[in-house]
mmCIF file of C-alpha atoms in Angstrom:
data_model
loop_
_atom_site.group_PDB
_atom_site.id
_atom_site.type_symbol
_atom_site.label_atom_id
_atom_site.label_comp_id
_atom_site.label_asym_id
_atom_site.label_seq_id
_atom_site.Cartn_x
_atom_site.Cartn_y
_atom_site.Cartn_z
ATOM 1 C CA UNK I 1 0.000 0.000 0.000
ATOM 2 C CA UNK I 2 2.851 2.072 0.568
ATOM 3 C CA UNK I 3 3.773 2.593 -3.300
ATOM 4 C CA UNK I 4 0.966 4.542 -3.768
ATOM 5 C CA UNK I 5 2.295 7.395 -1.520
ATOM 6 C CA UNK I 6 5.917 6.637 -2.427
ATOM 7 C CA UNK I 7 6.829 10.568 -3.974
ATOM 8 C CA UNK I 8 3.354 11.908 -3.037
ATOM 9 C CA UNK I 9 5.107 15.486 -1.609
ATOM 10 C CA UNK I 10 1.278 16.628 0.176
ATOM 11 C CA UNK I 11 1.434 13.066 2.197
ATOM 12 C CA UNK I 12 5.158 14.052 2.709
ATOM 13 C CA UNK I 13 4.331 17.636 3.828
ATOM 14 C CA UNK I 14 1.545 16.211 6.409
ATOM 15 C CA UNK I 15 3.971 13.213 7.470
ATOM 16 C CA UNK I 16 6.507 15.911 8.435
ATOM 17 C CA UNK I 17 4.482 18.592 10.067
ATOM 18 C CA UNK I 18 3.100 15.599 12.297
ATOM 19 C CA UNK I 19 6.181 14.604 13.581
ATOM 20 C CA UNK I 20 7.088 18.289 14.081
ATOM 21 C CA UNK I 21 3.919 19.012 16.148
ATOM 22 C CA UNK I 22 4.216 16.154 18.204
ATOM 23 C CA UNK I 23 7.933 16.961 19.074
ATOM 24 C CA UNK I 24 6.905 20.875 19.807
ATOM 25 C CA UNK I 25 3.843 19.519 21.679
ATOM 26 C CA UNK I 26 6.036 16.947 24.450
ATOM 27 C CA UNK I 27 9.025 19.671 24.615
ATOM 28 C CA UNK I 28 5.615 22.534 25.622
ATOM 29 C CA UNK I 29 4.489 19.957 28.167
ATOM 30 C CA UNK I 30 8.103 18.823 29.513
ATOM 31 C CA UNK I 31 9.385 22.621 29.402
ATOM 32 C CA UNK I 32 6.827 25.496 30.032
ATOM 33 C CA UNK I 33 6.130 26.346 32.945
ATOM 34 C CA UNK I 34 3.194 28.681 32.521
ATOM 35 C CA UNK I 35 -0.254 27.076 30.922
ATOM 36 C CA UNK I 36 -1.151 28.720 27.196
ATOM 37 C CA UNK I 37 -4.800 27.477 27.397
ATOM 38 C CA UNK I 38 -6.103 28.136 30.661
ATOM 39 C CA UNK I 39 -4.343 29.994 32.743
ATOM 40 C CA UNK I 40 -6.308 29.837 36.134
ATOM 41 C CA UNK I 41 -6.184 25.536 35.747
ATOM 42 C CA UNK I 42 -3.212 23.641 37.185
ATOM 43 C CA UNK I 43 -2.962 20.507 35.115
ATOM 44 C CA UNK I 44 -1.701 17.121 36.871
ATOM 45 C CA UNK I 45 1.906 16.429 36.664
ATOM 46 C CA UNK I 46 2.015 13.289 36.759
ATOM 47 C CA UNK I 47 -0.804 12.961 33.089
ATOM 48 C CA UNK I 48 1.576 16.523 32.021
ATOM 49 C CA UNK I 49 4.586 14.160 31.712
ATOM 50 C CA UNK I 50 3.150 10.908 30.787
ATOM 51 C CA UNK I 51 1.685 12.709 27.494
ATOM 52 C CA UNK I 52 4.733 14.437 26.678
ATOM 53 C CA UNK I 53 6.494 10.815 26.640
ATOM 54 C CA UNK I 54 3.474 9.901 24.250
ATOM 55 C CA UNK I 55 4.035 12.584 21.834
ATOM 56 C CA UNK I 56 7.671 12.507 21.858
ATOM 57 C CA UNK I 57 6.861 8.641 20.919
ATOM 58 C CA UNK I 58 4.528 9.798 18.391
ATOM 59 C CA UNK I 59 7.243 12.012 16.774
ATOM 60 C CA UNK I 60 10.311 9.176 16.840
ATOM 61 C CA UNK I 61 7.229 7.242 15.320
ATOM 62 C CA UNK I 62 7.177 8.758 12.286
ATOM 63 C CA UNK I 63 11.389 8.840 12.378
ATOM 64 C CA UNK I 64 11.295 5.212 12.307
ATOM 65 C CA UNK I 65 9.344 4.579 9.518
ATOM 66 C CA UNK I 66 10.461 7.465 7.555
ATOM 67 C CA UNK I 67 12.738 5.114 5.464
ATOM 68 C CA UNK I 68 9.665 3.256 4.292
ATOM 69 C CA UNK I 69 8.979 6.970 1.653
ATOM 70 C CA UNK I 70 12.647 6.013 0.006
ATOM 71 C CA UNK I 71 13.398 1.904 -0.148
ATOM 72 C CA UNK I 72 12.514 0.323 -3.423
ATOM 73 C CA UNK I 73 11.700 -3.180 -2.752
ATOM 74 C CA UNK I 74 8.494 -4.506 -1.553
ATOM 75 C CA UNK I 75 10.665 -6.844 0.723
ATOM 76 C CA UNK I 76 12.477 -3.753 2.313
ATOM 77 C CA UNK I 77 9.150 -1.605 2.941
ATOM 78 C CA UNK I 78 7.801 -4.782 4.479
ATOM 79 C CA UNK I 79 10.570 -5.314 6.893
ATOM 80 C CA UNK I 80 10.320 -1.602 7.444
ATOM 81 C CA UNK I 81 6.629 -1.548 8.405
ATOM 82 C CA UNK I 82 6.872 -4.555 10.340
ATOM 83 C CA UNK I 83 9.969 -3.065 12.981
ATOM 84 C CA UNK I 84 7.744 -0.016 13.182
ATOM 85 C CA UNK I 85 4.895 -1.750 14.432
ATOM 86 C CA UNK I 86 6.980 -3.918 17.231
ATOM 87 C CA UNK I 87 8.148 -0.696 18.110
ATOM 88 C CA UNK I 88 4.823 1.063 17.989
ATOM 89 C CA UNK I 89 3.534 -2.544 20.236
ATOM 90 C CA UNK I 90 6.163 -1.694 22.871
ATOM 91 C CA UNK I 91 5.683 2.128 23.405
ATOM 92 C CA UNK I 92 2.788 4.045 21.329
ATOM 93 C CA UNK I 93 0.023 1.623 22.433
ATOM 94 C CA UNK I 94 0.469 1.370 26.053
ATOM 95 C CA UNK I 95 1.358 4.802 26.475
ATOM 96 C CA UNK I 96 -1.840 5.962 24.820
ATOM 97 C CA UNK I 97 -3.795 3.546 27.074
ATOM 98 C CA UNK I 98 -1.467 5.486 30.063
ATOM 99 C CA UNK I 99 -2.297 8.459 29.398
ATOM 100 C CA UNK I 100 -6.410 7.846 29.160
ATOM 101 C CA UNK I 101 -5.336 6.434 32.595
ATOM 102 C CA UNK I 102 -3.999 8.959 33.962
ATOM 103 C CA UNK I 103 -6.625 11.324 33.281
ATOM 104 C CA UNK I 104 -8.673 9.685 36.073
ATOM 105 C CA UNK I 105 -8.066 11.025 38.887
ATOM 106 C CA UNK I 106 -10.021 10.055 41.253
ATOM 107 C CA UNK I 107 -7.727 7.123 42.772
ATOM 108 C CA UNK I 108 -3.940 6.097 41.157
ATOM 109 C CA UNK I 109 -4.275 3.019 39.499
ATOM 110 C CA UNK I 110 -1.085 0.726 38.973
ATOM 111 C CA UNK I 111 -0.101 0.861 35.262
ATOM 112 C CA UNK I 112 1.903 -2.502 35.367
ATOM 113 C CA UNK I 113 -1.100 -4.212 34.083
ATOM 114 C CA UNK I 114 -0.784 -2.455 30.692
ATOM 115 C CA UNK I 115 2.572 -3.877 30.147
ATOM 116 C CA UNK I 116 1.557 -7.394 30.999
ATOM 117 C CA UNK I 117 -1.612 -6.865 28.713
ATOM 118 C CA UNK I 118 0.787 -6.075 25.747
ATOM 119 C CA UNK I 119 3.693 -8.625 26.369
ATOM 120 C CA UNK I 120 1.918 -11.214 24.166
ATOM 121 C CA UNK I 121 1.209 -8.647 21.310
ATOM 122 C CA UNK I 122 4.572 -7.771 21.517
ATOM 123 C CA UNK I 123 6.247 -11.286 21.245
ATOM 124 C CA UNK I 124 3.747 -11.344 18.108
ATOM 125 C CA UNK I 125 4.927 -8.459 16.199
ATOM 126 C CA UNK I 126 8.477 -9.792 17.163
ATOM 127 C CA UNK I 127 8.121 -12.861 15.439
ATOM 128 C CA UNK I 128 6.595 -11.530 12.264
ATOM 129 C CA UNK I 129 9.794 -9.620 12.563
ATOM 130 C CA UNK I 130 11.737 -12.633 12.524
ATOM 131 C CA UNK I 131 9.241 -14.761 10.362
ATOM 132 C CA UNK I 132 8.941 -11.247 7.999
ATOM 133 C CA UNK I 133 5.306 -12.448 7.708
ATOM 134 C CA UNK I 134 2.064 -10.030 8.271
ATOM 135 C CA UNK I 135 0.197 -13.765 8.586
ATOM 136 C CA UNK I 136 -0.921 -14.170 12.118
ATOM 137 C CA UNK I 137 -4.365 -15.221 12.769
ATOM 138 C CA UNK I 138 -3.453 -15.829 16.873
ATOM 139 C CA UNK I 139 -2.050 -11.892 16.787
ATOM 140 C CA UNK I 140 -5.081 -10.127 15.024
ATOM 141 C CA UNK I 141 -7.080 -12.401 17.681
ATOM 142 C CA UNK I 142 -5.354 -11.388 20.283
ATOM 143 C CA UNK I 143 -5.510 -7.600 19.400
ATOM 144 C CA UNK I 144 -9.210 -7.522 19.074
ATOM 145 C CA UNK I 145 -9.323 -8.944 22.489
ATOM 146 C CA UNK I 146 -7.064 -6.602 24.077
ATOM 147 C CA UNK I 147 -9.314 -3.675 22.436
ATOM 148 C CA UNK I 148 -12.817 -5.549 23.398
ATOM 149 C CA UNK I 149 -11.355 -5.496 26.817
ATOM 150 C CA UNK I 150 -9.515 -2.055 27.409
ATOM 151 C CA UNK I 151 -12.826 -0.467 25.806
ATOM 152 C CA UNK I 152 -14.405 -2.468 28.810
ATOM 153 C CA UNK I 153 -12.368 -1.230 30.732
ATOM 154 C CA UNK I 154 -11.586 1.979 30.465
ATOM 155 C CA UNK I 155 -15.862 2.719 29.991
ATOM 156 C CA UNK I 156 -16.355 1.291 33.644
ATOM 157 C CA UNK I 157 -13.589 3.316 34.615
ATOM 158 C CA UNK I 158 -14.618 6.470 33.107
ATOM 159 C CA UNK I 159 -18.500 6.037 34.296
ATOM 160 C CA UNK I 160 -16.892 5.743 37.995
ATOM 161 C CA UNK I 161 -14.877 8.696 37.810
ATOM 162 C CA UNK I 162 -17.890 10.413 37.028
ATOM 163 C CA UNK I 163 -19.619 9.328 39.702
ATOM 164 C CA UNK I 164 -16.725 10.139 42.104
ATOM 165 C CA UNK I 165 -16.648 13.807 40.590
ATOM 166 C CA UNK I 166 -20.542 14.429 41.508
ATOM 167 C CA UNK I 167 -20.286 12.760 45.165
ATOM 168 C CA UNK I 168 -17.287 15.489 45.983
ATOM 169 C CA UNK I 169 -17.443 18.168 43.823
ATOM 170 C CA UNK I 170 -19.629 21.193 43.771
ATOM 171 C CA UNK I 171 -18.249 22.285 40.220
ATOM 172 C CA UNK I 172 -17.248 19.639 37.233
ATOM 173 C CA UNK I 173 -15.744 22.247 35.117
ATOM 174 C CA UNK I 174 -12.375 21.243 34.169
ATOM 175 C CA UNK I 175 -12.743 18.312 35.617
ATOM 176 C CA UNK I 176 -14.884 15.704 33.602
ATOM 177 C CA UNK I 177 -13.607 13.308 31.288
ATOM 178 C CA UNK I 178 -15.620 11.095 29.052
ATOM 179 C CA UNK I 179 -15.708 13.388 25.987
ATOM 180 C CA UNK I 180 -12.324 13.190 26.097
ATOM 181 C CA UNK I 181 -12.570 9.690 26.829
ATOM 182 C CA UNK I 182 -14.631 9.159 23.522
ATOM 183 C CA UNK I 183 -12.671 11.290 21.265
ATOM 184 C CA UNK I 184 -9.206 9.569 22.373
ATOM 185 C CA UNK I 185 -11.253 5.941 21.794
ATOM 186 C CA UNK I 186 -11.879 6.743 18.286
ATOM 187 C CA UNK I 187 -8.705 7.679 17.271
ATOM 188 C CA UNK I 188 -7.319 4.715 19.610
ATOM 189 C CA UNK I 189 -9.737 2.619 17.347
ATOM 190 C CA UNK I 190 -8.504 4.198 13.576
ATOM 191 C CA UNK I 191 -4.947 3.342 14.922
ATOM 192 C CA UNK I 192 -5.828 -0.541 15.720
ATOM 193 C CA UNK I 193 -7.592 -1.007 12.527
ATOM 194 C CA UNK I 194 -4.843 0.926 10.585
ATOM 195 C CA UNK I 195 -2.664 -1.434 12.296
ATOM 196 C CA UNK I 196 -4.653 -4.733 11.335
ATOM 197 C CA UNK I 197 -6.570 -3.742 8.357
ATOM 198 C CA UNK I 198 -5.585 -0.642 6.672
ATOM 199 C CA UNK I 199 -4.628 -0.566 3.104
ATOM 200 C CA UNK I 200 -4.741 2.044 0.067
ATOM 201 C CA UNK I 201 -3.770 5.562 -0.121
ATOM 202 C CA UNK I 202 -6.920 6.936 0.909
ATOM 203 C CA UNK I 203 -6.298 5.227 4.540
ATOM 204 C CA UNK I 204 -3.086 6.614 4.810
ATOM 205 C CA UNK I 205 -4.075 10.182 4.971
ATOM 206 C CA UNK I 206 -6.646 9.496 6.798
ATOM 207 C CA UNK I 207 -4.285 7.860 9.567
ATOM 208 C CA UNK I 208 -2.298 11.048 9.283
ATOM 209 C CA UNK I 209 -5.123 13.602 9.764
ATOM 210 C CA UNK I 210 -6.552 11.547 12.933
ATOM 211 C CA UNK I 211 -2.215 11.889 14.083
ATOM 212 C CA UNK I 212 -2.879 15.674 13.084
ATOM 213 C CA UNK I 213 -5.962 16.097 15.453
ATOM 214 C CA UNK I 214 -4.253 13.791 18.370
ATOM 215 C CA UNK I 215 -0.865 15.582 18.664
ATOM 216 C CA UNK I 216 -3.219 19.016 18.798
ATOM 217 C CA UNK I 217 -5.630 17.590 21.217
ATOM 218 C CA UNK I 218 -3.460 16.214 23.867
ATOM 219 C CA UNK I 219 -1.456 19.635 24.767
ATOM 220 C CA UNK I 220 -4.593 21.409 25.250
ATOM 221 C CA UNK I 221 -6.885 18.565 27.004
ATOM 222 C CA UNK I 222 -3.891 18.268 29.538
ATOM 223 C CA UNK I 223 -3.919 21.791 29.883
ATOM 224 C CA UNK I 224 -7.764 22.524 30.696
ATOM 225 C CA UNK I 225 -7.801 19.313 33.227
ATOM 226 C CA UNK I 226 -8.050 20.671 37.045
ATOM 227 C CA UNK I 227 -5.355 18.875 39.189
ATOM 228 C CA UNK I 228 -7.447 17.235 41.910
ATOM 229 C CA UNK I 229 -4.684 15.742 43.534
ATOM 230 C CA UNK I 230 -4.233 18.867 45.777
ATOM 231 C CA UNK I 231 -7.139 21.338 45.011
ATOM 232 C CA UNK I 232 -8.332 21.495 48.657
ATOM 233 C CA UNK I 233 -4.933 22.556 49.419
ATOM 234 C CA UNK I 234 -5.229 26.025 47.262
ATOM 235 C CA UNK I 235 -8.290 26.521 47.367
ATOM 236 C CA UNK I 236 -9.745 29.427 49.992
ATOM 237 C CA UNK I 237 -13.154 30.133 51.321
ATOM 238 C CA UNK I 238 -14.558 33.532 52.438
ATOM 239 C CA UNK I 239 -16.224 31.336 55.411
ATOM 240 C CA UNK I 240 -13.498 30.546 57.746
ATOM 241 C CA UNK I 241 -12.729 26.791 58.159
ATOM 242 C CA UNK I 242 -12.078 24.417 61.269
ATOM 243 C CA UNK I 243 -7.967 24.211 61.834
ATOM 244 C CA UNK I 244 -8.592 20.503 60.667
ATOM 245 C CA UNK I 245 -10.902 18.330 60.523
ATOM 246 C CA UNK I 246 -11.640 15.426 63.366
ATOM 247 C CA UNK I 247 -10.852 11.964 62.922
ATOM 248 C CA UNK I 248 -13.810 9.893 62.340
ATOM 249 C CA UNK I 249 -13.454 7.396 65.263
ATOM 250 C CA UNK I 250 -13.684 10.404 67.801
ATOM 251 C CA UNK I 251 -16.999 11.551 66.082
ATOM 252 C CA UNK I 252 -20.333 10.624 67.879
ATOM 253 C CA UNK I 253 -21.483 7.062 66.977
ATOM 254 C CA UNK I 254 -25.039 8.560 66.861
ATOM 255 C CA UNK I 255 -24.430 10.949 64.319
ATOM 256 C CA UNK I 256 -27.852 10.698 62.019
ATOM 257 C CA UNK I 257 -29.462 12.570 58.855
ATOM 258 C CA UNK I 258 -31.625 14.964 61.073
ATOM 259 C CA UNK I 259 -28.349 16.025 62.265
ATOM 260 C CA UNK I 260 -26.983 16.494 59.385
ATOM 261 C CA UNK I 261 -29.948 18.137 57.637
ATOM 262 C CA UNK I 262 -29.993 20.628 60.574
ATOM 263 C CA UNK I 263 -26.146 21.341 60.071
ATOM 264 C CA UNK I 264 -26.467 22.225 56.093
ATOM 265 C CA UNK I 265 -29.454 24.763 56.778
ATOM 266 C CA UNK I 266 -27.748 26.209 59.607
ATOM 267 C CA UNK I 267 -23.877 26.643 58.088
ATOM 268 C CA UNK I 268 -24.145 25.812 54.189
ATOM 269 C CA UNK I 269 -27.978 27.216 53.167
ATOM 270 C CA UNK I 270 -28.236 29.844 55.711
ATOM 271 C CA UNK I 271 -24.512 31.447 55.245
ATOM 272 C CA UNK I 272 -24.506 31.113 51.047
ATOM 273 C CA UNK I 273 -21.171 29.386 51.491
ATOM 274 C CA UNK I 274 -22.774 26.900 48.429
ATOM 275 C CA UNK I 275 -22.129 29.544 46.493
ATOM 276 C CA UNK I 276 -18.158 29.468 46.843
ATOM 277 C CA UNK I 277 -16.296 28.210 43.689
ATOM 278 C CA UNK I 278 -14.902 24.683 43.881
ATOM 279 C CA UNK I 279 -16.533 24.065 47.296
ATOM 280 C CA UNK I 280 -15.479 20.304 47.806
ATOM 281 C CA UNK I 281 -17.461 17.952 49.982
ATOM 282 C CA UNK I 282 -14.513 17.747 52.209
ATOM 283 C CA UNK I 283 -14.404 21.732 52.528
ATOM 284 C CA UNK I 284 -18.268 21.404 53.445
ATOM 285 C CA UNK I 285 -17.548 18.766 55.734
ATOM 286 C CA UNK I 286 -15.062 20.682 57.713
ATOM 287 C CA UNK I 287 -17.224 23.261 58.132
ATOM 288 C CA UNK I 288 -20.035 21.378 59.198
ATOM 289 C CA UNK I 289 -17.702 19.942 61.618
ATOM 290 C CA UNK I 290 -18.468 16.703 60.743
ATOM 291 C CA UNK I 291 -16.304 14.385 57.943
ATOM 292 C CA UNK I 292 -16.852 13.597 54.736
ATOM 293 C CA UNK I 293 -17.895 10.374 55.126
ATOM 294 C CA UNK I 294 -20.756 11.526 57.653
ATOM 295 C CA UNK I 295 -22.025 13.620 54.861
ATOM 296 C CA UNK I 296 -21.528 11.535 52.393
ATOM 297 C CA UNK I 297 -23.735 8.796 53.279
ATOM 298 C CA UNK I 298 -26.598 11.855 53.703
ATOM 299 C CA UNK I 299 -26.531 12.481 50.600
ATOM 300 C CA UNK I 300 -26.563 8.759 49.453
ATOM 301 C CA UNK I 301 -29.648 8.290 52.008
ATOM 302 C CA UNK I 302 -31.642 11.608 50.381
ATOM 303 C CA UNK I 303 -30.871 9.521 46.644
ATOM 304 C CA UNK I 304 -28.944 12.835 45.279
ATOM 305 C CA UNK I 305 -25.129 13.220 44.804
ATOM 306 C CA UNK I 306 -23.433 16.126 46.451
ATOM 307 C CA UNK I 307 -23.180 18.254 43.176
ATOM 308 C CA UNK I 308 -27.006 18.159 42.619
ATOM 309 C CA UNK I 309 -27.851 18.828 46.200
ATOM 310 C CA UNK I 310 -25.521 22.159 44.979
ATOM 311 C CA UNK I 311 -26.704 22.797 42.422
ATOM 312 C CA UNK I 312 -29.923 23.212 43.464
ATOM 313 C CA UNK I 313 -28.775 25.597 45.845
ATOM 314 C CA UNK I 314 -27.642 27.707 43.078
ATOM 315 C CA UNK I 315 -30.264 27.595 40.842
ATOM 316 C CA UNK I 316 -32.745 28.363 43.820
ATOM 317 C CA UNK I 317 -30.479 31.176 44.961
ATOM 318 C CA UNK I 318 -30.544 32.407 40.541
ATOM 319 C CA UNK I 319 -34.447 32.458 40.341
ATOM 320 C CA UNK I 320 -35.215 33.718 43.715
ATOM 321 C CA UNK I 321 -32.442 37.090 42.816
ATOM 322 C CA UNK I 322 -33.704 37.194 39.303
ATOM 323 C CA UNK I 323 -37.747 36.938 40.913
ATOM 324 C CA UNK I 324 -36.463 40.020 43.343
ATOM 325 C CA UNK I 325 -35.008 41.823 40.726
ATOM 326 C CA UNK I 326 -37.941 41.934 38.286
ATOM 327 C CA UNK I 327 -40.228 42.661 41.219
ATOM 328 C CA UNK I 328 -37.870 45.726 42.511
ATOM 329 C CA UNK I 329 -37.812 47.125 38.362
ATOM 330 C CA UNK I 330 -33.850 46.408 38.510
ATOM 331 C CA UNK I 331 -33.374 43.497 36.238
ATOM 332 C CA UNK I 332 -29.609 41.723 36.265
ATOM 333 C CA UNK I 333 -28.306 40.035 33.737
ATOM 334 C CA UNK I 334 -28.573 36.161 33.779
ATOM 335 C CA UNK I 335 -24.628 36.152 33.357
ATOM 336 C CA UNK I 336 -23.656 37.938 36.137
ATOM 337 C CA UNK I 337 -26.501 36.208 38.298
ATOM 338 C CA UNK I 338 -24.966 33.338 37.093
ATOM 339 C CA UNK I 339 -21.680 34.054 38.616
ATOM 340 C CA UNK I 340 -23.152 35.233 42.154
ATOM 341 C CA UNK I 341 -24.543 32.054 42.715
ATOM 342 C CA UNK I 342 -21.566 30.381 42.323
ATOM 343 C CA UNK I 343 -21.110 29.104 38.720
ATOM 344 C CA UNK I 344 -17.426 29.631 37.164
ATOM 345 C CA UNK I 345 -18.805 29.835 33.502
ATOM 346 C CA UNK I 346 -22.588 31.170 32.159
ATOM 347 C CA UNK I 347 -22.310 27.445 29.834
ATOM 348 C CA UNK I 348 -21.885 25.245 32.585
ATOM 349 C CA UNK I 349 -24.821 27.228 33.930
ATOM 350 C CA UNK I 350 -27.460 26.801 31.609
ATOM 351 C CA UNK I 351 -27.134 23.159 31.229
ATOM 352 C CA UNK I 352 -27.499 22.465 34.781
ATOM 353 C CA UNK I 353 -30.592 25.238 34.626
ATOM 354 C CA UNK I 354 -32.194 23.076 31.933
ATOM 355 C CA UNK I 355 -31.582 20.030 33.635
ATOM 356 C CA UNK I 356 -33.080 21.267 37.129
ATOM 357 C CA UNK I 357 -36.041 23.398 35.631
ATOM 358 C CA UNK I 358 -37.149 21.700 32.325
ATOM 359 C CA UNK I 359 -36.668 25.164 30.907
ATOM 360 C CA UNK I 360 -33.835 27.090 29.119
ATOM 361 C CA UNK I 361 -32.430 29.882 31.303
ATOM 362 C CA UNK I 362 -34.059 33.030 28.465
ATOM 363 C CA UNK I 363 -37.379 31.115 28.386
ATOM 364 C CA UNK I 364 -37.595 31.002 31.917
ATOM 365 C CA UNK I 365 -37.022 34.474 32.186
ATOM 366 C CA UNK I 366 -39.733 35.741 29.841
ATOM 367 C CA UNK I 367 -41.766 33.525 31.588
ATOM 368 C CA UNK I 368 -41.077 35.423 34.872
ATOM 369 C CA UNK I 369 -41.126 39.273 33.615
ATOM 370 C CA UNK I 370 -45.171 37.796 31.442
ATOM 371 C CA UNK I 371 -46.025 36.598 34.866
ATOM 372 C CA UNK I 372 -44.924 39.946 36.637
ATOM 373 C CA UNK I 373 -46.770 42.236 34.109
#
């Protein structure tokens, strides 16, 4: 398939400025300090550095089977193709699994597994090194295994990290994954069946433009992801905060719901402190003076997660000030209402407006100022 690109100087051109982006991309995330697309997010370190190693592999990639655009014989481009996807077996594949990974946060998961998942594909592509043979019905078997089961996988994973993110945090901005999730399985997917299927020119550039959107993707996707390893730690609150919070085996035994229903009204609805940006359910629970755990099983007990029982704080705290306002002839603007009650963006807003009222956040508001008149 490769003859048909052989000389072809636009496949060239996009075969070099993919390699050249994905070199610039690893050196931005290894070497700059500073954050080009989001200035007030601090990405996690530890995905910042596994994706550079990915796109620095995704560069030396395209280095090793640059030689395949100049041998002659079919045997040589064969050879050629089939180093370059031992190589690709050993460090482009499990680092892309890595990195998807990485990106949940909400507990470190070991990453040995991915390098005992690959060993056999591996030892496969080695011996149709040796063997100089593409014919290996156990490999492609394997393969589609391996990709039945990391799509498994990584969609349990992903679904729990969601969950995770709405039992402890007030805001998901910056912080949610599975689009991300879906766009890096798709390309994942063109890559495997590239890798077991692909043939003609057409393919090829197609390959190359999905390498094109990847190498432009990562950079900024690891750049607009919140670090949640240690956002409690920077993160302050107008509403002063216990010196720390106790352990859980000196709390009462008797601790129950009514308690803690009586504890939000009094130092969460009552104070506005709901409407603080990033307000994590461990932040809430210190100043309930209670623990997370406590609160977290309330929630679980009332059949909401803590970012909806927020949310609805918020959105009561919108319509009530936007109800006020139209009553007093002083009407705000649904942005900056938006932003007193506690949402970072006016986006993030109106979805979780239309999911708590059935309404979008303008037709609401007619509704309100017809009603008035």
């Amino acid at each position: 398939m490769y003859d048909q690109i052989l000389g072809d100087a636009l496949f060239i051109m996009l075969y070099a400025v993919v390699a050249a982006l994905a070199a610039l991309g690893s050196c931005y995330l290894l070497f700059r300090r500073g954050n080009a697309f989001a200035a007030d997010v601090t990405p996690p370190l530890r995905l910042r550095r596994w994706t550079a190693a990915l796109l620095a592999v995704a560069a030396v990639n395209h280095l090793w089977y640059m030689p395949i655009l100049f041998l002659s014989t079919e045997a040589d481009i064969q050879l050629c193709d089939l180093i370059g996807g031992l190589l690709d077996s050993m460090s482009f594949f499990p680092l892309s699994i890595v990195v998807m990974i990485t990106m949940l946060q909400d507990r470190r998961r070991p990453l040995w597994p991915i390098a005992v998942a690959f060993a056999p594909l591996v030892m496969v592509s080695a011996w149709s090194v040796i063997t100089r043979s593409y014919d290996f019905p156990l490999g492609y078997a394997y393969s589609l295994l391996l990709c039945v089961g990391l799509f498994i996988y990584m969609v349990r994973e992903t679904w729990r990290y969601s969950r995770w993110l709405r039992e402890n945090y007030a805001d998901l901005e910056h912080k949610e994954v599975w689009q991300s999730m879906t766009l890096l399985g798709i390309i994942m997917l063109v890559y495997v069946f590239y890798a077991l299927a692909g043939k003609g020119s057409v393919f090829i550039y197609v390959f190359h433009v999905v390498s094109l959107v990847l190498v432009l993707y990562l950079p900024w996707r690891v750049d607009t992801l919140s670090d949640l390893s240690n956002l409690e730690s920077h993160q302050a609150l107008s509403q002063p905060l216990p010196d720390r919070e106790e352990p859980e085996a000196s709390l009462p035994s008797d601790v129950n719901d009514e308690q803690i229903a009586t504890l939000l009204k009094q130092k969460c609805e009552k104070t506005g402190i709901y409407r603080q940006h990033d307000l994590t359910l461990a932040q809430l629970a210190k100043c309930l003076g209670t623990n997370r755990t406590y609160l977290s099983l309330y929630f679980s007990h009332q059949g909401i997660n803590y970012n909806s029982y927020i949310n609805d704080l918020r959105i009561d705290y919108f319509t009530k000030s936007y109800q006020e306002s139209v009553n007093d002839s002083q009407p705000a603007t649904a942005q900056d209402l938006a932003m007193q009650s506690g949402y970072h963006s006016y986006r993030t807003f109106s979805v979780a407006f239309r999911q708590r009222m059935g309404l979008g956040v303008k037709e609401w508001m007619t509704t309100v100022v017809a009603h008035t008149d």
